[in-house]
């Protein structure tokens, strides 16, 4: 369990680790709800799976299954969680790409339950865990043309930096805890 990451629990949600054993089931549950966006260029970190929703909502379970198994097989450097409400219904995916004392985080939430604060709630829980237990500097990547992602970043205490990884993608960091 230590390699898969902890179960993260908030007042309304629970994030359970995605493993090689449950990746297929999670993909079947979430593929239509959380569609994969087109993959950004390599090296963007938690892009790909977490680059944002595809407006067409046409993700096939096989594509999500491959992505989740890839992340689960990468070990503790790429922890991934399925986010469930307290009724057990899946509402999204949460992930982090970690290297040394840095972690890039991202969340994608089912379009049917957006604007309820689920994304912010889970990012806060994950960032707090990373800062406390892994002593990591937590960052995220935000597309310049994505006001919803910018609002989420600001709501979860991220601040924009001057670092632009790929045209249109800016790194945002959380100030280190005191």
Tab-separated table of N, CA and C in Angstrom:
chain	number	residue	atom	x	y	z
A	1	UNK	N	0.814	-1.202	0.000
A	1	UNK	CA	0.000	0.000	0.000
A	1	UNK	C	0.850	1.255	0.000
A	2	UNK	N	2.008	1.227	0.640
A	2	UNK	CA	2.854	2.409	0.721
A	2	UNK	C	3.261	2.895	-0.658
A	3	UNK	N	3.491	1.979	-1.598
A	3	UNK	CA	3.892	2.372	-2.939
A	3	UNK	C	2.745	2.984	-3.730
A	4	UNK	N	1.505	2.657	-3.376
A	4	UNK	CA	0.353	3.158	-4.104
A	4	UNK	C	-0.109	4.518	-3.599
A	5	UNK	N	0.389	4.961	-2.481
A	5	UNK	CA	-0.073	6.199	-1.876
A	5	UNK	C	-1.185	5.904	-0.886
A	6	UNK	N	-1.485	6.867	-0.032
A	6	UNK	CA	-2.510	6.654	0.989
A	6	UNK	C	-3.909	6.857	0.416
A	7	UNK	N	-4.898	6.461	1.178
A	7	UNK	CA	-6.267	6.853	0.881
A	7	UNK	C	-6.424	8.257	1.446
A	8	UNK	N	-6.845	9.191	0.603
A	8	UNK	CA	-7.043	10.575	1.036
A	8	UNK	C	-8.534	10.780	1.276
A	9	UNK	N	-8.884	11.256	2.460
A	9	UNK	CA	-10.289	11.423	2.818
A	9	UNK	C	-10.557	12.868	3.195
A	10	UNK	N	-11.636	13.428	2.649
A	10	UNK	CA	-12.082	14.773	3.006
A	10	UNK	C	-13.514	14.652	3.527
A	11	UNK	N	-14.127	15.776	3.821
A	11	UNK	CA	-15.492	15.757	4.356
A	11	UNK	C	-16.487	15.108	3.391
A	12	UNK	N	-16.277	15.286	2.084
A	12	UNK	CA	-17.250	14.772	1.115
A	12	UNK	C	-16.719	13.685	0.196
A	13	UNK	N	-15.404	13.536	0.142
A	13	UNK	CA	-14.807	12.661	-0.870
A	13	UNK	C	-13.763	11.730	-0.291
A	14	UNK	N	-13.463	10.700	-1.060
A	14	UNK	CA	-12.385	9.784	-0.712
A	14	UNK	C	-11.621	9.480	-1.995
A	15	UNK	N	-10.290	9.574	-1.929
A	15	UNK	CA	-9.439	9.246	-3.071
A	15	UNK	C	-8.724	7.940	-2.752
A	16	UNK	N	-8.995	6.917	-3.564
A	16	UNK	CA	-8.420	5.586	-3.362
A	16	UNK	C	-7.340	5.343	-4.408
A	17	UNK	N	-6.203	4.764	-4.011
A	17	UNK	CA	-5.113	4.552	-4.968
A	17	UNK	C	-5.527	3.657	-6.140
A	18	UNK	N	-5.080	4.046	-7.331
A	18	UNK	CA	-5.236	3.198	-8.509
A	18	UNK	C	-4.025	2.274	-8.548
A	19	UNK	N	-4.276	0.980	-8.681
A	19	UNK	CA	-3.209	-0.020	-8.723
A	19	UNK	C	-3.291	-0.780	-10.047
A	20	UNK	N	-2.296	-1.608	-10.295
A	20	UNK	CA	-2.361	-2.461	-11.488
A	20	UNK	C	-3.598	-3.345	-11.446
A	21	UNK	N	-4.030	-3.702	-10.246
A	21	UNK	CA	-5.153	-4.627	-10.083
A	21	UNK	C	-6.502	-3.974	-10.313
A	22	UNK	N	-6.643	-2.692	-9.999
A	22	UNK	CA	-7.962	-2.074	-10.163
A	22	UNK	C	-8.035	-1.087	-11.328
A	23	UNK	N	-6.942	-0.893	-12.061
A	23	UNK	CA	-6.911	0.093	-13.148
A	23	UNK	C	-7.976	-0.188	-14.210
A	24	UNK	N	-8.169	-1.446	-14.567
A	24	UNK	CA	-9.165	-1.792	-15.579
A	24	UNK	C	-10.577	-1.457	-15.133
A	25	UNK	N	-10.888	-1.773	-13.890
A	25	UNK	CA	-12.215	-1.485	-13.343
A	25	UNK	C	-12.456	0.027	-13.284
A	26	UNK	N	-11.454	0.765	-12.802
A	26	UNK	CA	-11.567	2.224	-12.713
A	26	UNK	C	-11.765	2.816	-14.108
A	27	UNK	N	-11.028	2.310	-15.093
A	27	UNK	CA	-11.159	2.809	-16.465
A	27	UNK	C	-12.569	2.584	-16.999
A	28	UNK	N	-13.129	1.409	-16.747
A	28	UNK	CA	-14.491	1.125	-17.212
A	28	UNK	C	-15.498	2.074	-16.566
A	29	UNK	N	-15.305	2.364	-15.281
A	29	UNK	CA	-16.221	3.257	-14.560
A	29	UNK	C	-16.138	4.695	-15.051
A	30	UNK	N	-14.921	5.160	-15.342
A	30	UNK	CA	-14.708	6.585	-15.560
A	30	UNK	C	-14.479	7.022	-16.996
A	31	UNK	N	-14.250	6.121	-17.917
A	31	UNK	CA	-13.862	6.524	-19.273
A	31	UNK	C	-14.838	7.507	-19.903
A	32	UNK	N	-16.101	7.264	-19.776
A	32	UNK	CA	-17.094	8.163	-20.380
A	32	UNK	C	-17.291	9.438	-19.559
A	33	UNK	N	-17.041	9.355	-18.266
A	33	UNK	CA	-17.240	10.516	-17.398
A	33	UNK	C	-16.070	11.488	-17.460
A	34	UNK	N	-14.873	10.941	-17.542
A	34	UNK	CA	-13.660	11.758	-17.509
A	34	UNK	C	-12.882	11.446	-18.780
A	35	UNK	N	-13.243	12.119	-19.851
A	35	UNK	CA	-12.632	11.827	-21.145
A	35	UNK	C	-11.198	12.336	-21.195
A	36	UNK	N	-10.351	11.561	-21.854
A	36	UNK	CA	-8.956	11.960	-22.026
A	36	UNK	C	-8.870	13.104	-23.023
A	37	UNK	N	-8.061	14.076	-22.704
A	37	UNK	CA	-7.788	15.152	-23.648
A	37	UNK	C	-6.657	14.703	-24.560
A	38	UNK	N	-6.453	15.434	-25.619
A	38	UNK	CA	-5.316	15.100	-26.473
A	38	UNK	C	-4.041	15.303	-25.668
A	39	UNK	N	-3.067	14.456	-25.899
A	39	UNK	CA	-1.837	14.491	-25.106
A	39	UNK	C	-1.013	15.710	-25.464
A	40	UNK	N	-0.564	16.453	-24.461
A	40	UNK	CA	0.360	17.550	-24.717
A	40	UNK	C	1.743	16.975	-25.012
A	41	UNK	N	2.691	17.818	-25.411
A	41	UNK	CA	4.035	17.330	-25.703
A	41	UNK	C	4.647	16.608	-24.507
A	42	UNK	N	5.576	15.662	-24.753
A	42	UNK	CA	6.232	14.928	-23.666
A	42	UNK	C	6.941	15.875	-22.706
A	43	UNK	N	7.088	15.433	-21.486
A	43	UNK	CA	7.810	16.223	-20.495
A	43	UNK	C	6.943	17.200	-19.741
A	44	UNK	N	5.653	17.196	-20.005
A	44	UNK	CA	4.771	18.144	-19.328
A	44	UNK	C	4.309	17.613	-17.986
A	45	UNK	N	4.728	16.437	-17.628
A	45	UNK	CA	4.333	15.891	-16.334
A	45	UNK	C	2.964	15.258	-16.404
A	46	UNK	N	2.078	15.664	-15.521
A	46	UNK	CA	0.775	15.025	-15.414
A	46	UNK	C	-0.187	15.436	-16.520
A	47	UNK	N	0.332	15.850	-17.648
A	47	UNK	CA	-0.504	16.133	-18.817
A	47	UNK	C	-1.153	14.837	-19.254
A	48	UNK	N	-1.478	14.681	-20.495
A	48	UNK	CA	-2.062	13.426	-20.964
A	48	UNK	C	-3.367	13.125	-20.272
A	49	UNK	N	-3.328	12.275	-19.283
A	49	UNK	CA	-4.513	11.890	-18.537
A	49	UNK	C	-5.188	13.094	-17.902
A	50	UNK	N	-4.407	14.041	-17.426
A	50	UNK	CA	-4.959	15.149	-16.659
A	50	UNK	C	-4.901	16.480	-17.394
A	51	UNK	N	-4.798	16.463	-18.700
A	51	UNK	CA	-4.691	17.714	-19.444
A	51	UNK	C	-6.020	18.445	-19.535
A	52	UNK	N	-7.098	17.820	-19.167
A	52	UNK	CA	-8.400	18.466	-19.192
A	52	UNK	C	-9.387	17.631	-19.978
A	53	UNK	N	-10.650	17.937	-19.865
A	53	UNK	CA	-11.658	17.112	-20.514
A	53	UNK	C	-11.698	17.327	-22.021
A	54	UNK	N	-12.023	16.300	-22.730
A	54	UNK	CA	-12.266	16.368	-24.161
A	54	UNK	C	-13.748	16.698	-24.297
A	55	UNK	N	-14.059	17.807	-24.913
A	55	UNK	CA	-15.447	18.263	-24.986
A	55	UNK	C	-16.362	17.236	-25.655
A	56	UNK	N	-15.800	16.388	-26.509
A	56	UNK	CA	-16.609	15.382	-27.188
A	56	UNK	C	-16.945	14.217	-26.272
A	57	UNK	N	-16.169	14.001	-25.208
A	57	UNK	CA	-16.442	12.920	-24.271
A	57	UNK	C	-16.382	11.546	-24.908
A	58	UNK	N	-15.407	11.318	-25.798
A	58	UNK	CA	-15.373	10.074	-26.554
A	58	UNK	C	-14.266	9.124	-26.115
A	59	UNK	N	-13.715	9.284	-24.957
A	59	UNK	CA	-12.612	8.422	-24.523
A	59	UNK	C	-13.068	6.973	-24.434
A	60	UNK	N	-12.256	6.097	-24.960
A	60	UNK	CA	-12.523	4.669	-24.873
A	60	UNK	C	-11.920	4.128	-23.583
A	61	UNK	N	-12.574	3.179	-22.937
A	61	UNK	CA	-12.011	2.599	-21.718
A	61	UNK	C	-10.603	2.042	-21.922
A	62	UNK	N	-10.307	1.506	-23.102
A	62	UNK	CA	-8.979	0.925	-23.348
A	62	UNK	C	-7.878	1.971	-23.222
A	63	UNK	N	-8.122	3.190	-23.717
A	63	UNK	CA	-7.110	4.248	-23.631
A	63	UNK	C	-6.871	4.642	-22.180
A	64	UNK	N	-7.937	4.810	-21.426
A	64	UNK	CA	-7.796	5.163	-20.017
A	64	UNK	C	-7.161	4.017	-19.237
A	65	UNK	N	-7.523	2.779	-19.548
A	65	UNK	CA	-6.930	1.615	-18.882
A	65	UNK	C	-5.413	1.596	-19.092
A	66	UNK	N	-4.963	1.812	-20.331
A	66	UNK	CA	-3.515	1.850	-20.610
A	66	UNK	C	-2.833	2.943	-19.804
A	67	UNK	N	-3.443	4.131	-19.789
A	67	UNK	CA	-2.850	5.262	-19.064
A	67	UNK	C	-2.771	4.974	-17.566
A	68	UNK	N	-3.835	4.430	-16.999
A	68	UNK	CA	-3.842	4.136	-15.565
A	68	UNK	C	-2.859	3.024	-15.216
A	69	UNK	N	-2.763	2.007	-16.045
A	69	UNK	CA	-1.793	0.932	-15.780
A	69	UNK	C	-0.364	1.438	-15.911
A	70	UNK	N	-0.121	2.310	-16.874
A	70	UNK	CA	1.205	2.913	-17.012
A	70	UNK	C	1.572	3.670	-15.741
A	71	UNK	N	0.644	4.476	-15.248
A	71	UNK	CA	0.909	5.261	-14.039
A	71	UNK	C	1.067	4.349	-12.820
A	72	UNK	N	0.204	3.346	-12.684
A	72	UNK	CA	0.295	2.435	-11.535
A	72	UNK	C	1.594	1.638	-11.579
A	73	UNK	N	2.029	1.250	-12.762
A	73	UNK	CA	3.258	0.481	-12.907
A	73	UNK	C	4.514	1.293	-12.681
A	74	UNK	N	4.397	2.614	-12.712
A	74	UNK	CA	5.562	3.481	-12.516
A	74	UNK	C	5.980	3.555	-11.052
A	75	UNK	N	5.150	3.029	-10.163
A	75	UNK	CA	5.508	3.008	-8.746
A	75	UNK	C	5.213	4.318	-8.042
A	76	UNK	N	5.946	4.572	-6.961
A	76	UNK	CA	5.629	5.719	-6.108
A	76	UNK	C	5.896	7.077	-6.750
A	77	UNK	N	6.543	7.116	-7.905
A	77	UNK	CA	6.808	8.409	-8.535
A	77	UNK	C	5.587	8.970	-9.262
A	78	UNK	N	4.573	8.141	-9.507
A	78	UNK	CA	3.375	8.599	-10.218
A	78	UNK	C	2.096	8.126	-9.529
A	79	UNK	N	1.889	8.485	-8.264
A	79	UNK	CA	0.668	8.022	-7.593
A	79	UNK	C	-0.579	8.594	-8.262
A	80	UNK	N	-1.602	7.763	-8.357
A	80	UNK	CA	-2.855	8.141	-9.000
A	80	UNK	C	-4.000	7.609	-8.147
A	81	UNK	N	-5.063	8.387	-8.047
A	81	UNK	CA	-6.208	8.006	-7.225
A	81	UNK	C	-7.493	8.142	-8.027
A	82	UNK	N	-8.459	7.287	-7.723
A	82	UNK	CA	-9.818	7.468	-8.205
A	82	UNK	C	-10.552	8.203	-7.087
A	83	UNK	N	-11.222	9.288	-7.446
A	83	UNK	CA	-11.949	10.099	-6.468
A	83	UNK	C	-13.395	9.620	-6.447
A	84	UNK	N	-13.877	9.301	-5.241
A	84	UNK	CA	-15.251	8.828	-5.071
A	84	UNK	C	-15.964	9.700	-4.037
A	85	UNK	N	-17.270	9.888	-4.260
A	85	UNK	CA	-18.039	10.554	-3.216
A	85	UNK	C	-18.313	9.521	-2.124
A	86	UNK	N	-18.917	9.942	-1.027
A	86	UNK	CA	-19.099	9.010	0.091
A	86	UNK	C	-20.187	7.963	-0.160
A	87	UNK	N	-20.884	8.073	-1.295
A	87	UNK	CA	-21.792	6.999	-1.711
A	87	UNK	C	-21.045	5.945	-2.523
A	88	UNK	N	-19.764	6.204	-2.811
A	88	UNK	CA	-18.949	5.264	-3.575
A	88	UNK	C	-18.940	5.507	-5.070
A	89	UNK	N	-19.656	6.529	-5.527
A	89	UNK	CA	-19.695	6.820	-6.961
A	89	UNK	C	-18.417	7.524	-7.399
A	90	UNK	N	-17.822	7.101	-8.521
A	90	UNK	CA	-16.597	7.755	-8.993
A	90	UNK	C	-16.915	9.136	-9.552
A	91	UNK	N	-16.125	10.132	-9.172
A	91	UNK	CA	-16.340	11.491	-9.667
A	91	UNK	C	-15.118	12.060	-10.369
A	92	UNK	N	-13.971	11.368	-10.333
A	92	UNK	CA	-12.810	11.901	-11.028
A	92	UNK	C	-11.535	11.146	-10.740
A	93	UNK	N	-10.449	11.718	-11.237
A	93	UNK	CA	-9.104	11.169	-11.052
A	93	UNK	C	-8.197	12.248	-10.494
A	94	UNK	N	-7.244	11.830	-9.695
A	94	UNK	CA	-6.286	12.714	-9.044
A	94	UNK	C	-4.915	12.098	-9.243
A	95	UNK	N	-3.913	12.909	-9.503
A	95	UNK	CA	-2.586	12.333	-9.701
A	95	UNK	C	-1.474	13.293	-9.365
A	96	UNK	N	-0.291	12.718	-9.190
A	96	UNK	CA	0.920	13.499	-8.938
A	96	UNK	C	2.077	12.830	-9.664
A	97	UNK	N	2.943	13.633	-10.215
A	97	UNK	CA	4.215	13.146	-10.754
A	97	UNK	C	5.277	13.709	-9.835
A	98	UNK	N	6.047	12.835	-9.193
A	98	UNK	CA	7.029	13.290	-8.212
A	98	UNK	C	8.443	12.984	-8.676
A	99	UNK	N	9.328	13.917	-8.367
A	99	UNK	CA	10.766	13.749	-8.595
A	99	UNK	C	11.462	14.438	-7.443
A	100	UNK	N	12.274	13.664	-6.733
A	100	UNK	CA	12.993	14.190	-5.567
A	100	UNK	C	12.000	14.888	-4.644
A	101	UNK	N	12.187	16.155	-4.387
A	101	UNK	CA	11.316	16.909	-3.472
A	101	UNK	C	10.345	17.830	-4.209
A	102	UNK	N	9.974	17.457	-5.434
A	102	UNK	CA	9.010	18.239	-6.210
A	102	UNK	C	7.869	17.325	-6.629
A	103	UNK	N	6.685	17.894	-6.710
A	103	UNK	CA	5.518	17.125	-7.150
A	103	UNK	C	4.619	18.013	-8.000
A	104	UNK	N	4.259	17.525	-9.174
A	104	UNK	CA	3.285	18.201	-10.031
A	104	UNK	C	1.958	17.472	-9.852
A	105	UNK	N	0.907	18.215	-9.539
A	105	UNK	CA	-0.388	17.608	-9.243
A	105	UNK	C	-1.440	18.035	-10.263
A	106	UNK	N	-2.464	17.191	-10.407
A	106	UNK	CA	-3.573	17.507	-11.307
A	106	UNK	C	-4.793	16.697	-10.902
A	107	UNK	N	-5.944	17.217	-11.270
A	107	UNK	CA	-7.214	16.538	-11.009
A	107	UNK	C	-8.101	16.747	-12.225
A	108	UNK	N	-8.928	15.769	-12.518
A	108	UNK	CA	-9.953	15.933	-13.546
A	108	UNK	C	-11.239	15.349	-12.963
A	109	UNK	N	-12.305	16.129	-13.062
A	109	UNK	CA	-13.582	15.789	-12.426
A	109	UNK	C	-14.646	15.581	-13.506
A	110	UNK	N	-15.522	14.624	-13.275
A	110	UNK	CA	-16.657	14.345	-14.154
A	110	UNK	C	-17.421	15.642	-14.417
A	111	UNK	N	-17.694	15.929	-15.686
A	111	UNK	CA	-18.382	17.164	-16.061
A	111	UNK	C	-19.737	17.306	-15.366
A	112	UNK	N	-20.390	16.201	-15.064
A	112	UNK	CA	-21.720	16.250	-14.440
A	112	UNK	C	-21.683	16.750	-12.997
A	113	UNK	N	-20.518	16.698	-12.353
A	113	UNK	CA	-20.441	17.125	-10.951
A	113	UNK	C	-19.433	18.261	-10.746
A	114	UNK	N	-19.083	18.948	-11.817
A	114	UNK	CA	-18.166	20.079	-11.677
A	114	UNK	C	-18.864	21.246	-11.002
A	115	UNK	N	-18.041	22.193	-10.540
A	115	UNK	CA	-18.493	23.428	-9.882
A	115	UNK	C	-19.112	23.147	-8.513
A	116	UNK	N	-18.710	22.034	-7.904
A	116	UNK	CA	-19.127	21.722	-6.531
A	116	UNK	C	-17.947	21.798	-5.573
A	117	UNK	N	-16.781	22.161	-6.088
A	117	UNK	CA	-15.596	22.267	-5.247
A	117	UNK	C	-14.840	20.970	-5.049
A	118	UNK	N	-15.213	19.914	-5.779
A	118	UNK	CA	-14.541	18.623	-5.608
A	118	UNK	C	-13.067	18.692	-5.993
A	119	UNK	N	-12.765	19.355	-7.102
A	119	UNK	CA	-11.373	19.452	-7.547
A	119	UNK	C	-10.509	20.156	-6.521
A	120	UNK	N	-10.984	21.286	-6.022
A	120	UNK	CA	-10.226	22.041	-5.021
A	120	UNK	C	-10.057	21.232	-3.739
A	121	UNK	N	-11.103	20.552	-3.333
A	121	UNK	CA	-11.053	19.750	-2.108
A	121	UNK	C	-9.976	18.666	-2.207
A	122	UNK	N	-9.915	17.990	-3.349
A	122	UNK	CA	-8.940	16.907	-3.500
A	122	UNK	C	-7.521	17.432	-3.707
A	123	UNK	N	-7.369	18.530	-4.448
A	123	UNK	CA	-6.022	19.103	-4.631
A	123	UNK	C	-5.474	19.565	-3.286
A	124	UNK	N	-6.306	20.189	-2.469
A	124	UNK	CA	-5.841	20.604	-1.129
A	124	UNK	C	-5.391	19.399	-0.308
A	125	UNK	N	-6.176	18.327	-0.327
A	125	UNK	CA	-5.817	17.126	0.443
A	125	UNK	C	-4.513	16.524	-0.058
A	126	UNK	N	-4.361	16.414	-1.370
A	126	UNK	CA	-3.142	15.838	-1.940
A	126	UNK	C	-1.938	16.727	-1.672
A	127	UNK	N	-2.080	18.023	-1.885
A	127	UNK	CA	-0.958	18.935	-1.657
A	127	UNK	C	-0.528	18.911	-0.193
A	128	UNK	N	-1.484	18.882	0.716
A	128	UNK	CA	-1.144	18.818	2.145
A	128	UNK	C	-0.389	17.540	2.469
A	129	UNK	N	-0.836	16.413	1.903
A	129	UNK	CA	-0.142	15.146	2.147
A	129	UNK	C	1.277	15.192	1.584
A	130	UNK	N	1.431	15.698	0.367
A	130	UNK	CA	2.766	15.771	-0.244
A	130	UNK	C	3.692	16.685	0.553
A	131	UNK	N	3.175	17.821	0.989
A	131	UNK	CA	3.999	18.765	1.755
A	131	UNK	C	4.377	18.199	3.117
A	132	UNK	N	3.475	17.486	3.745
A	132	UNK	CA	3.703	16.965	5.091
A	132	UNK	C	4.518	15.682	5.113
A	133	UNK	N	4.195	14.745	4.228
A	133	UNK	CA	4.816	13.421	4.290
A	133	UNK	C	5.979	13.224	3.332
A	134	UNK	N	6.002	13.980	2.265
A	134	UNK	CA	7.121	13.855	1.322
A	134	UNK	C	7.968	15.121	1.284
A	135	UNK	N	7.574	16.122	2.046
A	135	UNK	CA	8.285	17.398	2.111
A	135	UNK	C	8.531	17.959	0.714
A	136	UNK	N	7.520	17.868	-0.128
A	136	UNK	CA	7.659	18.251	-1.528
A	136	UNK	C	7.186	19.676	-1.777
A	137	UNK	N	7.847	20.324	-2.728
A	137	UNK	CA	7.358	21.575	-3.289
A	137	UNK	C	6.288	21.165	-4.294
A	138	UNK	N	5.070	21.654	-4.125
A	138	UNK	CA	3.949	21.212	-4.953
A	138	UNK	C	3.670	22.256	-6.026
A	139	UNK	N	3.547	21.773	-7.254
A	139	UNK	CA	3.276	22.665	-8.382
A	139	UNK	C	2.213	22.044	-9.275
A	140	UNK	N	1.718	22.843	-10.192
A	140	UNK	CA	0.779	22.367	-11.200
A	140	UNK	C	1.063	23.107	-12.487
A	141	UNK	N	0.495	22.644	-13.570
A	141	UNK	CA	0.636	23.301	-14.864
A	141	UNK	C	-0.739	23.785	-15.293
A	142	UNK	N	-0.796	25.031	-15.779
A	142	UNK	CA	-2.066	25.620	-16.183
A	142	UNK	C	-1.928	26.156	-17.607
A	143	UNK	N	-2.874	25.773	-18.469
A	143	UNK	CA	-2.900	26.322	-19.833
A	143	UNK	C	-3.323	27.775	-19.766
A	144	UNK	N	-2.721	28.594	-20.611
A	144	UNK	CA	-3.032	30.025	-20.633
A	144	UNK	C	-4.491	30.287	-20.990
A	145	UNK	N	-5.095	29.444	-21.795
A	145	UNK	CA	-6.467	29.665	-22.247
A	145	UNK	C	-7.493	28.869	-21.441
A	146	UNK	N	-7.177	28.564	-20.190
A	146	UNK	CA	-8.070	27.746	-19.365
A	146	UNK	C	-8.421	28.475	-18.066
A	147	UNK	N	-9.443	29.343	-18.106
A	147	UNK	CA	-9.791	30.110	-16.903
A	147	UNK	C	-10.254	29.234	-15.738
A	148	UNK	N	-10.883	28.091	-16.020
A	148	UNK	CA	-11.325	27.202	-14.934
A	148	UNK	C	-10.121	26.634	-14.188
A	149	UNK	N	-9.088	26.216	-14.915
A	149	UNK	CA	-7.880	25.691	-14.273
A	149	UNK	C	-7.177	26.785	-13.474
A	150	UNK	N	-7.191	28.001	-13.988
A	150	UNK	CA	-6.579	29.114	-13.262
A	150	UNK	C	-7.345	29.394	-11.966
A	151	UNK	N	-8.672	29.364	-12.020
A	151	UNK	CA	-9.473	29.563	-10.801
A	151	UNK	C	-9.191	28.465	-9.782
A	152	UNK	N	-9.088	27.223	-10.251
A	152	UNK	CA	-8.787	26.106	-9.357
A	152	UNK	C	-7.412	26.290	-8.724
A	153	UNK	N	-6.427	26.679	-9.518
A	153	UNK	CA	-5.074	26.888	-8.987
A	153	UNK	C	-5.082	27.973	-7.909
A	154	UNK	N	-5.737	29.076	-8.180
A	154	UNK	CA	-5.793	30.164	-7.185
A	154	UNK	C	-6.551	29.727	-5.924
A	155	UNK	N	-7.635	28.980	-6.102
A	155	UNK	CA	-8.441	28.527	-4.961
A	155	UNK	C	-7.687	27.553	-4.067
A	156	UNK	N	-6.666	26.913	-4.598
A	156	UNK	CA	-5.901	25.930	-3.828
A	156	UNK	C	-4.511	26.448	-3.475
A	157	UNK	N	-4.357	27.771	-3.450
A	157	UNK	CA	-3.151	28.469	-2.977
A	157	UNK	C	-1.947	28.388	-3.902
A	158	UNK	N	-2.143	28.060	-5.170
A	158	UNK	CA	-1.034	28.087	-6.117
A	158	UNK	C	-0.848	29.510	-6.618
A	159	UNK	N	0.390	29.852	-6.934
A	159	UNK	CA	0.712	31.171	-7.468
A	159	UNK	C	1.455	30.990	-8.781
A	160	UNK	N	1.144	31.834	-9.789
A	160	UNK	CA	1.820	31.676	-11.078
A	160	UNK	C	3.299	32.029	-10.965
A	161	UNK	N	4.119	31.317	-11.723
A	161	UNK	CA	5.547	31.629	-11.803
A	161	UNK	C	5.819	32.195	-13.193
A	162	UNK	N	7.059	32.541	-13.445
A	162	UNK	CA	7.458	33.019	-14.765
A	162	UNK	C	7.843	31.867	-15.690
A	163	UNK	N	7.781	30.638	-15.188
A	163	UNK	CA	8.223	29.472	-15.951
A	163	UNK	C	7.114	29.008	-16.896
A	164	UNK	N	7.430	28.992	-18.187
A	164	UNK	CA	6.530	28.457	-19.201
A	164	UNK	C	7.215	27.231	-19.778
A	165	UNK	N	6.580	26.058	-19.611
A	165	UNK	CA	7.206	24.805	-20.037
A	165	UNK	C	7.083	24.626	-21.542
A	166	UNK	N	5.902	24.700	-22.035
A	166	UNK	CA	5.608	24.579	-23.454
A	166	UNK	C	4.706	25.761	-23.760
A	167	UNK	N	4.749	26.242	-24.959
A	167	UNK	CA	3.931	27.399	-25.303
A	167	UNK	C	2.511	27.228	-24.778
A	168	UNK	N	2.107	28.148	-23.937
A	168	UNK	CA	0.761	28.118	-23.391
A	168	UNK	C	0.600	27.437	-22.046
A	169	UNK	N	1.629	26.762	-21.542
A	169	UNK	CA	1.541	26.072	-20.250
A	169	UNK	C	2.457	26.762	-19.247
A	170	UNK	N	1.900	27.264	-18.169
A	170	UNK	CA	2.674	27.943	-17.125
A	170	UNK	C	2.705	27.089	-15.863
A	171	UNK	N	3.848	27.107	-15.181
A	171	UNK	CA	3.994	26.408	-13.899
A	171	UNK	C	3.473	27.322	-12.793
A	172	UNK	N	2.656	26.765	-11.913
A	172	UNK	CA	2.165	27.455	-10.725
A	172	UNK	C	2.666	26.669	-9.520
A	173	UNK	N	3.097	27.356	-8.455
A	173	UNK	CA	3.619	26.687	-7.250
A	173	UNK	C	2.843	27.122	-6.017
A	174	UNK	N	2.759	26.210	-5.059
A	174	UNK	CA	2.224	26.557	-3.738
A	174	UNK	C	3.381	27.036	-2.890
A	175	UNK	N	3.190	28.097	-2.123
A	175	UNK	CA	4.257	28.518	-1.214
A	175	UNK	C	4.545	27.398	-0.214
A	176	UNK	N	5.805	27.187	0.142
A	176	UNK	CA	6.128	26.135	1.115
A	176	UNK	C	5.406	26.379	2.441
A	177	UNK	N	4.976	25.308	3.116
A	177	UNK	CA	4.320	25.485	4.419
A	177	UNK	C	5.320	26.016	5.433
A	178	UNK	N	4.814	26.736	6.399
A	178	UNK	CA	5.694	27.315	7.430
A	178	UNK	C	5.824	26.398	8.601
